[in-house]
PDB file of C-alpha atoms and ligand atoms in Angstrom:
ATOM      1  CA  MET A   1      18.508 -21.867 -13.825  1.00  0.00           C
ATOM      2  CA  GLY A   2      18.380 -25.480 -14.994  1.00  0.00           C
ATOM      3  CA  THR A   3      18.819 -26.697 -18.529  1.00  0.00           C
ATOM      4  CA  GLU A   4      15.064 -26.926 -19.133  1.00  0.00           C
ATOM      5  CA  ASN A   5      13.375 -24.281 -21.239  1.00  0.00           C
ATOM      6  CA  ALA A   6      11.387 -21.983 -18.958  1.00  0.00           C
ATOM      7  CA  ASP A   7       9.395 -20.778 -22.001  1.00  0.00           C
ATOM      8  CA  ASP A   8       7.558 -24.096 -21.816  1.00  0.00           C
ATOM      9  CA  TYR A   9       6.575 -23.684 -18.163  1.00  0.00           C
ATOM     10  CA  LEU A  10       2.976 -23.195 -17.059  1.00  0.00           C
ATOM     11  CA  MET A  11       1.485 -20.180 -15.302  1.00  0.00           C
ATOM     12  CA  LEU A  12       1.746 -20.528 -11.534  1.00  0.00           C
ATOM     13  CA  SER A  13      -1.691 -18.900 -11.167  1.00  0.00           C
ATOM     14  CA  GLY A  14      -3.136 -21.953 -12.936  1.00  0.00           C
ATOM     15  CA  ILE A  15      -2.720 -24.059  -9.798  1.00  0.00           C
ATOM     16  CA  GLN A  16      -5.628 -22.155  -8.248  1.00  0.00           C
ATOM     17  CA  HIS A  17      -7.802 -22.949 -11.275  1.00  0.00           C
ATOM     18  CA  ASP A  18      -6.687 -26.583 -11.154  1.00  0.00           C
ATOM     19  CA  PHE A  19      -7.684 -27.038  -7.496  1.00  0.00           C
ATOM     20  CA  PHE A  20     -10.924 -25.097  -8.111  1.00  0.00           C
ATOM     21  CA  CYS A  21     -11.777 -27.430 -11.000  1.00  0.00           C
ATOM     22  CA  LYS A  22      -9.434 -29.364 -13.270  1.00  0.00           C
ATOM     23  CA  ARG A  23     -11.727 -28.730 -16.209  1.00  0.00           C
ATOM     24  CA  GLN A  24     -11.662 -24.965 -15.546  1.00  0.00           C
ATOM     25  CA  TRP A  25      -7.859 -25.024 -15.582  1.00  0.00           C
ATOM     26  CA  ALA A  26      -7.843 -26.947 -18.874  1.00  0.00           C
ATOM     27  CA  LEU A  27     -10.406 -24.654 -20.513  1.00  0.00           C
ATOM     28  CA  ILE A  28      -8.367 -21.573 -19.596  1.00  0.00           C
ATOM     29  CA  HIS A  29      -4.830 -22.862 -20.081  1.00  0.00           C
ATOM     30  CA  ILE A  30      -5.244 -25.445 -22.840  1.00  0.00           C
ATOM     31  CA  GLU A  31      -8.320 -24.328 -24.782  1.00  0.00           C
ATOM     32  CA  GLN A  32      -7.728 -20.593 -24.053  1.00  0.00           C
ATOM     33  CA  TYR A  33     -11.305 -19.901 -22.955  1.00  0.00           C
ATOM     34  CA  TRP A  34     -11.822 -17.112 -20.420  1.00  0.00           C
ATOM     35  CA  LYS A  35     -14.752 -15.035 -19.224  1.00  0.00           C
ATOM     36  CA  GLU A  36     -14.951 -12.599 -16.339  1.00  0.00           C
ATOM     37  CA  ASN A  37     -17.627 -12.769 -13.670  1.00  0.00           C
ATOM     38  CA  GLU A  38     -18.177 -10.641 -10.565  1.00  0.00           C
ATOM     39  CA  LEU A  39     -15.695 -12.661  -8.526  1.00  0.00           C
ATOM     40  CA  THR A  40     -12.908 -12.539 -11.108  1.00  0.00           C
ATOM     41  CA  VAL A  41     -13.443  -8.818 -11.826  1.00  0.00           C
ATOM     42  CA  SER A  42     -13.189  -7.784  -8.172  1.00  0.00           C
ATOM     43  CA  GLY A  43     -10.136 -10.036  -7.799  1.00  0.00           C
ATOM     44  CA  ASN A  44      -8.501  -8.433 -10.848  1.00  0.00           C
ATOM     45  CA  ILE A  45      -9.121  -4.893  -9.601  1.00  0.00           C
ATOM     46  CA  LEU A  46      -7.541  -5.778  -6.278  1.00  0.00           C
ATOM     47  CA  HIS A  47      -4.551  -7.437  -7.955  1.00  0.00           C
ATOM     48  CA  LYS A  48      -4.070  -4.441 -10.269  1.00  0.00           C
ATOM     49  CA  LYS A  49      -3.764  -2.209  -7.215  1.00  0.00           C
ATOM     50  CA  VAL A  50      -1.188  -4.545  -5.729  1.00  0.00           C
ATOM     51  CA  ASP A  51       0.569  -5.278  -9.013  1.00  0.00           C
ATOM     52  CA  GLN A  52       2.881  -2.293  -9.432  1.00  0.00           C
ATOM     53  CA  PRO A  53       6.222  -3.725 -10.529  1.00  0.00           C
ATOM     54  CA  PHE A  54       9.464  -2.677  -8.877  1.00  0.00           C
ATOM     55  CA  LEU A  55       7.677  -0.598  -6.266  1.00  0.00           C
ATOM     56  CA  LYS A  56       9.319  -0.864  -2.880  1.00  0.00           C
ATOM     57  CA  GLU A  57       8.127   0.546   0.428  1.00  0.00           C
ATOM     58  CA  ARG A  58      10.226   0.638   3.541  1.00  0.00           C
ATOM     59  CA  ARG A  59       9.150   0.559   7.178  1.00  0.00           C
ATOM     60  CA  GLY A  60      11.811   0.205   9.884  1.00  0.00           C
ATOM     61  CA  ASN A  61      13.565  -3.138   9.634  1.00  0.00           C
ATOM     62  CA  LYS A  62      11.424  -4.378   6.764  1.00  0.00           C
ATOM     63  CA  PHE A  63      10.585  -3.514   3.188  1.00  0.00           C
ATOM     64  CA  PHE A  64       7.818  -4.591   0.806  1.00  0.00           C
ATOM     65  CA  SER A  65       8.293  -5.497  -2.811  1.00  0.00           C
ATOM     66  CA  ARG A  66       5.456  -5.936  -5.325  1.00  0.00           C
ATOM     67  CA  ALA A  67       4.955  -8.061  -8.436  1.00  0.00           C
ATOM     68  CA  ILE A  68       8.088 -10.154  -7.886  1.00  0.00           C
ATOM     69  CA  PRO A  69       8.763 -12.589 -10.768  1.00  0.00           C
ATOM     70  CA  VAL A  70       9.343 -16.197  -9.661  1.00  0.00           C
ATOM     71  CA  ILE A  71      10.235 -19.465 -11.362  1.00  0.00           C
ATOM     72  CA  SER A  72      10.108 -23.040 -10.131  1.00  0.00           C
ATOM     73  CA  HIS A  73      11.944 -25.715 -12.105  1.00  0.00           C
ATOM     74  CA  LYS A  74      10.559 -28.288  -9.677  1.00  0.00           C
ATOM     75  CA  LEU A  75       6.958 -27.364 -10.516  1.00  0.00           C
ATOM     76  CA  LYS A  76       7.688 -26.025 -14.003  1.00  0.00           C
ATOM     77  CA  PHE A  77       5.794 -22.847 -13.151  1.00  0.00           C
ATOM     78  CA  VAL A  78       6.498 -19.167 -13.738  1.00  0.00           C
ATOM     79  CA  GLY A  79       4.569 -16.333 -12.142  1.00  0.00           C
ATOM     80  CA  LYS A  80       4.478 -13.092 -10.248  1.00  0.00           C
ATOM     81  CA  LEU A  81       3.767 -12.599  -6.558  1.00  0.00           C
ATOM     82  CA  ASP A  82       1.401  -9.860  -5.328  1.00  0.00           C
ATOM     83  CA  MET A  83       3.600  -8.735  -2.501  1.00  0.00           C
ATOM     84  CA  VAL A  84       6.544 -10.017  -0.536  1.00  0.00           C
ATOM     85  CA  GLU A  85       7.488  -8.521   2.811  1.00  0.00           C
ATOM     86  CA  PHE A  86      11.211  -8.761   3.667  1.00  0.00           C
ATOM     87  CA  HIS A  87      12.266  -8.748   7.322  1.00  0.00           C
ATOM     88  CA  LYS A  88      15.868  -8.152   8.335  1.00  0.00           C
ATOM     89  CA  ASP A  89      17.038 -11.514   9.667  1.00  0.00           C
ATOM     90  CA  LYS A  90      20.538 -12.983   9.940  1.00  0.00           C
ATOM     91  CA  ASN A  91      19.130 -16.360   8.814  1.00  0.00           C
ATOM     92  CA  GLY A  92      17.645 -14.842   5.672  1.00  0.00           C
ATOM     93  CA  VAL A  93      19.133 -14.296   2.207  1.00  0.00           C
ATOM     94  CA  GLU A  94      21.019 -11.473   0.542  1.00  0.00           C
ATOM     95  CA  ILE A  95      18.892  -9.302  -1.749  1.00  0.00           C
ATOM     96  CA  ASN A  96      20.324  -7.204  -4.578  1.00  0.00           C
ATOM     97  CA  GLY A  97      20.622  -3.557  -3.572  1.00  0.00           C
ATOM     98  CA  GLU A  98      19.928  -4.216   0.116  1.00  0.00           C
ATOM     99  CA  LYS A  99      22.410  -4.463   2.992  1.00  0.00           C
ATOM    100  CA  GLY A 100      22.360  -7.532   5.242  1.00  0.00           C
ATOM    101  CA  CYS A 101      20.149 -10.622   5.072  1.00  0.00           C
ATOM    102  CA  TRP A 102      16.377 -10.726   4.661  1.00  0.00           C
ATOM    103  CA  LYS A 103      13.610 -13.235   5.293  1.00  0.00           C
ATOM    104  CA  PRO A 104      10.769 -13.137   2.733  1.00  0.00           C
ATOM    105  CA  ILE A 105       7.105 -13.485   3.689  1.00  0.00           C
ATOM    106  CA  ILE A 106       4.506 -13.806   0.917  1.00  0.00           C
ATOM    107  CA  ILE A 107       1.297 -11.789   1.300  1.00  0.00           C
ATOM    108  CA  GLU A 108      -1.541 -12.798  -1.057  1.00  0.00           C
ATOM    109  CA  TYR A 109      -4.381 -10.280  -1.324  1.00  0.00           C
ATOM    110  CA  LYS A 110      -7.997 -11.442  -1.205  1.00  0.00           C
ATOM    111  CA  ASN A 111     -11.424  -9.844  -1.322  1.00  0.00           C
ATOM    112  CA  GLY A 112     -14.284 -10.926   0.916  1.00  0.00           C
ATOM    113  CA  LYS A 113     -14.449 -12.640   4.271  1.00  0.00           C
ATOM    114  CA  PRO A 114     -11.527 -14.563   5.709  1.00  0.00           C
ATOM    115  CA  LYS A 115     -12.397 -18.027   4.480  1.00  0.00           C
ATOM    116  CA  ILE A 116      -9.484 -20.042   3.180  1.00  0.00           C
ATOM    117  CA  TYR A 117     -10.506 -22.344   0.335  1.00  0.00           C
ATOM    118  CA  ASP A 118      -8.260 -25.252  -0.561  1.00  0.00           C
ATOM    119  CA  TYR A 119      -7.652 -23.822  -4.055  1.00  0.00           C
ATOM    120  CA  ASP A 120      -6.452 -20.482  -2.599  1.00  0.00           C
ATOM    121  CA  ARG A 121      -4.272 -22.284  -0.099  1.00  0.00           C
ATOM    122  CA  MET A 122      -2.661 -24.446  -2.804  1.00  0.00           C
ATOM    123  CA  GLN A 123      -1.823 -21.357  -4.837  1.00  0.00           C
ATOM    124  CA  LEU A 124      -0.097 -19.875  -1.799  1.00  0.00           C
ATOM    125  CA  VAL A 125       1.854 -23.130  -1.329  1.00  0.00           C
ATOM    126  CA  ALA A 126       2.949 -23.047  -5.004  1.00  0.00           C
ATOM    127  CA  GLU A 127       4.054 -19.436  -4.526  1.00  0.00           C
ATOM    128  CA  VAL A 128       6.098 -20.443  -1.474  1.00  0.00           C
ATOM    129  CA  ILE A 129       7.820 -23.267  -3.389  1.00  0.00           C
ATOM    130  CA  ALA A 130       8.565 -20.941  -6.328  1.00  0.00           C
ATOM    131  CA  LEU A 131       9.914 -18.137  -4.132  1.00  0.00           C
ATOM    132  CA  GLU A 132      12.068 -20.616  -2.194  1.00  0.00           C
ATOM    133  CA  GLU A 133      13.609 -21.764  -5.464  1.00  0.00           C
ATOM    134  CA  THR A 134      13.956 -18.255  -6.869  1.00  0.00           C
ATOM    135  CA  LEU A 135      15.689 -16.810  -3.785  1.00  0.00           C
ATOM    136  CA  LYS A 136      17.245 -20.092  -2.511  1.00  0.00           C
ATOM    137  CA  VAL A 137      15.698 -19.780   0.933  1.00  0.00           C
ATOM    138  CA  ASP A 138      13.425 -21.908   3.154  1.00  0.00           C
ATOM    139  CA  ILE A 139       9.941 -20.551   3.865  1.00  0.00           C
ATOM    140  CA  ASP A 140       7.560 -22.233   6.292  1.00  0.00           C
ATOM    141  CA  LYS A 141       4.552 -19.894   6.226  1.00  0.00           C
ATOM    142  CA  ALA A 142       2.766 -17.210   4.237  1.00  0.00           C
ATOM    143  CA  TYR A 143      -0.278 -14.976   4.677  1.00  0.00           C
ATOM    144  CA  PHE A 144      -3.561 -14.038   3.062  1.00  0.00           C
ATOM    145  CA  PHE A 145      -4.477 -10.383   3.481  1.00  0.00           C
ATOM    146  CA  TYR A 146      -8.245  -9.769   3.453  1.00  0.00           C
ATOM    147  CA  ASN A 147      -8.691  -6.354   1.954  1.00  0.00           C
ATOM    148  CA  ASP A 148     -12.259  -5.708   3.180  1.00  0.00           C
ATOM    149  CA  ILE A 149     -11.346  -6.106   6.853  1.00  0.00           C
ATOM    150  CA  LYS A 150      -7.613  -5.364   6.556  1.00  0.00           C
ATOM    151  CA  ARG A 151      -6.606  -8.543   8.361  1.00  0.00           C
ATOM    152  CA  ARG A 152      -3.964 -11.214   7.775  1.00  0.00           C
ATOM    153  CA  GLU A 153      -4.454 -14.960   8.131  1.00  0.00           C
ATOM    154  CA  GLU A 154      -1.391 -17.129   8.586  1.00  0.00           C
ATOM    155  CA  VAL A 155      -0.946 -20.306   6.526  1.00  0.00           C
ATOM    156  CA  ILE A 156       1.641 -22.868   7.663  1.00  0.00           C
ATOM    157  CA  VAL A 157       3.012 -24.772   4.677  1.00  0.00           C
ATOM    158  CA  THR A 158       3.286 -28.512   5.373  1.00  0.00           C
ATOM    159  CA  ASP A 159       5.102 -31.284   3.486  1.00  0.00           C
ATOM    160  CA  ASP A 160       1.705 -32.722   2.607  1.00  0.00           C
ATOM    161  CA  ASP A 161       0.718 -29.392   0.968  1.00  0.00           C
ATOM    162  CA  ARG A 162       3.980 -29.358  -0.992  1.00  0.00           C
ATOM    163  CA  ASN A 163       3.409 -32.924  -2.245  1.00  0.00           C
ATOM    164  CA  LYS A 164      -0.163 -32.105  -3.331  1.00  0.00           C
ATOM    165  CA  VAL A 165       1.059 -29.126  -5.354  1.00  0.00           C
ATOM    166  CA  LEU A 166       3.935 -31.111  -6.867  1.00  0.00           C
ATOM    167  CA  GLU A 167       1.625 -33.954  -7.936  1.00  0.00           C
ATOM    168  CA  ALA A 168      -0.911 -31.484  -9.374  1.00  0.00           C
ATOM    169  CA  SER A 169       1.817 -29.660 -11.310  1.00  0.00           C
ATOM    170  CA  LYS A 170       2.989 -32.937 -12.896  1.00  0.00           C
ATOM    171  CA  GLU A 171      -0.563 -33.804 -13.933  1.00  0.00           C
ATOM    172  CA  MET A 172      -1.119 -30.294 -15.337  1.00  0.00           C
ATOM    173  CA  MET A 173       2.024 -30.511 -17.454  1.00  0.00           C
ATOM    174  CA  LYS A 174       1.057 -33.975 -18.682  1.00  0.00           C
ATOM    175  CA  HIS A 175      -2.396 -32.770 -19.778  1.00  0.00           C
ATOM    176  CA  PHE A 176      -0.978 -29.570 -21.239  1.00  0.00           C
ATOM    177  CA  ASN A 177       1.468 -31.518 -23.399  1.00  0.00           C
ATOM    178  CA  LEU A 178      -1.275 -33.902 -24.522  1.00  0.00           C
ATOM    179  CA  GLY A 179      -3.680 -30.983 -25.062  1.00  0.00           C
ATOM    180  CA  SER A 180      -6.343 -33.024 -23.300  1.00  0.00           C
ATOM    181  CA  THR A 181      -9.174 -31.352 -21.412  1.00  0.00           C
ATOM    182  CA  PHE A 182     -10.717 -32.914 -18.304  1.00  0.00           C
ATOM    183  CA  GLU A 183     -14.328 -34.035 -18.407  1.00  0.00           C
ATOM    184  CA  GLY A 184     -17.076 -31.590 -17.428  1.00  0.00           C
ATOM    185  CA  GLU A 185     -18.970 -32.739 -14.368  1.00  0.00           C
ATOM    186  CA  SER A 186     -21.234 -30.491 -12.322  1.00  0.00           C
ATOM    187  CA  HIS A 187     -19.895 -29.899  -8.788  1.00  0.00           C
ATOM    188  CA  LYS A 188     -20.076 -27.399  -5.925  1.00  0.00           C
ATOM    189  CA  ASN A 189     -17.804 -24.778  -7.540  1.00  0.00           C
ATOM    190  CA  CYS A 190     -19.773 -24.567 -10.807  1.00  0.00           C
ATOM    191  CA  SER A 191     -22.084 -21.852  -9.394  1.00  0.00           C
ATOM    192  CA  LYS A 192     -19.008 -19.613  -8.828  1.00  0.00           C
ATOM    193  CA  CYS A 193     -17.378 -20.426 -12.151  1.00  0.00           C
ATOM    194  CA  SER A 194     -17.165 -17.731 -14.845  1.00  0.00           C
ATOM    195  CA  LEU A 195     -16.951 -20.450 -17.528  1.00  0.00           C
ATOM    196  CA  ILE A 196     -20.197 -22.212 -16.759  1.00  0.00           C
ATOM    197  CA  GLU A 197     -21.863 -21.072 -20.012  1.00  0.00           C
ATOM    198  CA  TYR A 198     -18.932 -22.350 -22.072  1.00  0.00           C
ATOM    199  CA  CYS A 199     -18.408 -25.494 -20.071  1.00  0.00           C
ATOM    200  CA  MET A 200     -22.029 -26.632 -19.855  1.00  0.00           C
ATOM    201  CA  PRO A 201     -20.964 -29.226 -17.274  1.00  0.00           C
ATOM    202  CA  ARG A 202     -24.139 -31.322 -17.246  1.00  0.00           C
ATOM    203  CA  VAL A 203     -24.433 -31.359 -21.037  1.00  0.00           C
ATOM    204  CA  THR A 204     -20.797 -31.985 -21.787  1.00  0.00           C
ATOM    205  CA  LYS A 205     -20.263 -34.709 -19.181  1.00  0.00           C
ATOM    206  CA  LYS A 206     -18.249 -37.411 -20.924  1.00  0.00           C
ATOM    207  CA  LYS A 207     -17.451 -34.969 -23.777  1.00  0.00           C
ATOM    208  CA  LYS A 208     -13.887 -33.852 -23.251  1.00  0.00           C
ATOM    209  CA  ASN A 209     -13.485 -30.985 -25.654  1.00  0.00           C
ATOM    210  CA  ILE A 210     -15.990 -28.156 -26.202  1.00  0.00           C
ATOM    211  CA  ASP A 211     -15.061 -27.707 -29.857  1.00  0.00           C
ATOM    212  CA  ASN A 212     -15.649 -31.400 -30.547  1.00  0.00           C
ATOM    213  CA  TYR A 213     -18.983 -31.162 -28.791  1.00  0.00           C
ATOM    214  CA  LEU A 214     -20.087 -28.083 -30.753  1.00  0.00           C
ATOM    215  CA  GLU A 215     -18.896 -29.608 -34.003  1.00  0.00           C
ATOM    216  CA  ARG A 216     -21.057 -32.669 -33.458  1.00  0.00           C
ATOM    217  CA  PHE A 217     -24.227 -30.650 -32.875  1.00  0.00           C
ATOM    218  CA  LEU A 218     -23.776 -27.470 -34.852  1.00  0.00           C
ATOM    219  CA  LEU A 219     -21.842 -28.384 -37.984  1.00  0.00           C
TER     220      LEU A 219
HETATM  221  S1  LIG B   1     -18.673 -25.008 -14.892  1.00  0.00           S
HETATM  222 FE1  LIG B   1     -18.056 -26.447 -13.291  1.00  0.00          FE
HETATM  223  S2  LIG B   1     -17.132 -28.192 -14.388  1.00  0.00           S
HETATM  224 FE2  LIG B   1     -17.213 -26.459 -15.797  1.00  0.00          FE
HETATM  225  S3  LIG B   1     -15.235 -25.474 -15.634  1.00  0.00           S
HETATM  226 FE3  LIG B   1     -16.607 -24.404 -14.234  1.00  0.00          FE
HETATM  227  S4  LIG B   1     -16.356 -25.405 -12.261  1.00  0.00           S
HETATM  228 FE4  LIG B   1     -15.495 -26.751 -13.820  1.00  0.00          FE
END
């Protein structure tokens, strides 16, 4: 671990919110607003099923490990991965309690049809970067697992993806430290957003902070 204080790092899962909508990320991670909707509830149920710490399953020359904690000093993120599949591979890494070397493959669980949105993809890329740093190994791909149809979709992680995530992480940290929320502007993801009632994107456009906005009109 580096000399920086990991207690000050941001949640890795925030990268998905950030690529979904920068304002949504800021409302959740800076202003601490959160509200469930149908999409987030079904996602949480699925993740709860997957999220059973320390559980390992073994099948032949591979084993699966759930809820693995990861840290990236490069991104200044901490988080937990749904599931990592380890394949016996002489080019892999040593894992505590296991004989030989192992290559990790991240599996991210999703509900619904196999449609890869950019915000899901960027979360997977951030997970890859964090797992690489945590285990000191190179990873070039990861998978989404679509629970409804029990199918995997491969995602190749490019340098361009890595740069996008790195740049986003720097911007997130900058805004987090300033405590500044992004402006609310109606866009295509608003209809899927659980925070739409709080955000009021059309009304609050050009008004950065909800509390300031409410203060002006209600107090
Ligand atoms: S309602 Fe729209 S602008 Fe507001 S946080 Fe959600 S996605 Fe972002």
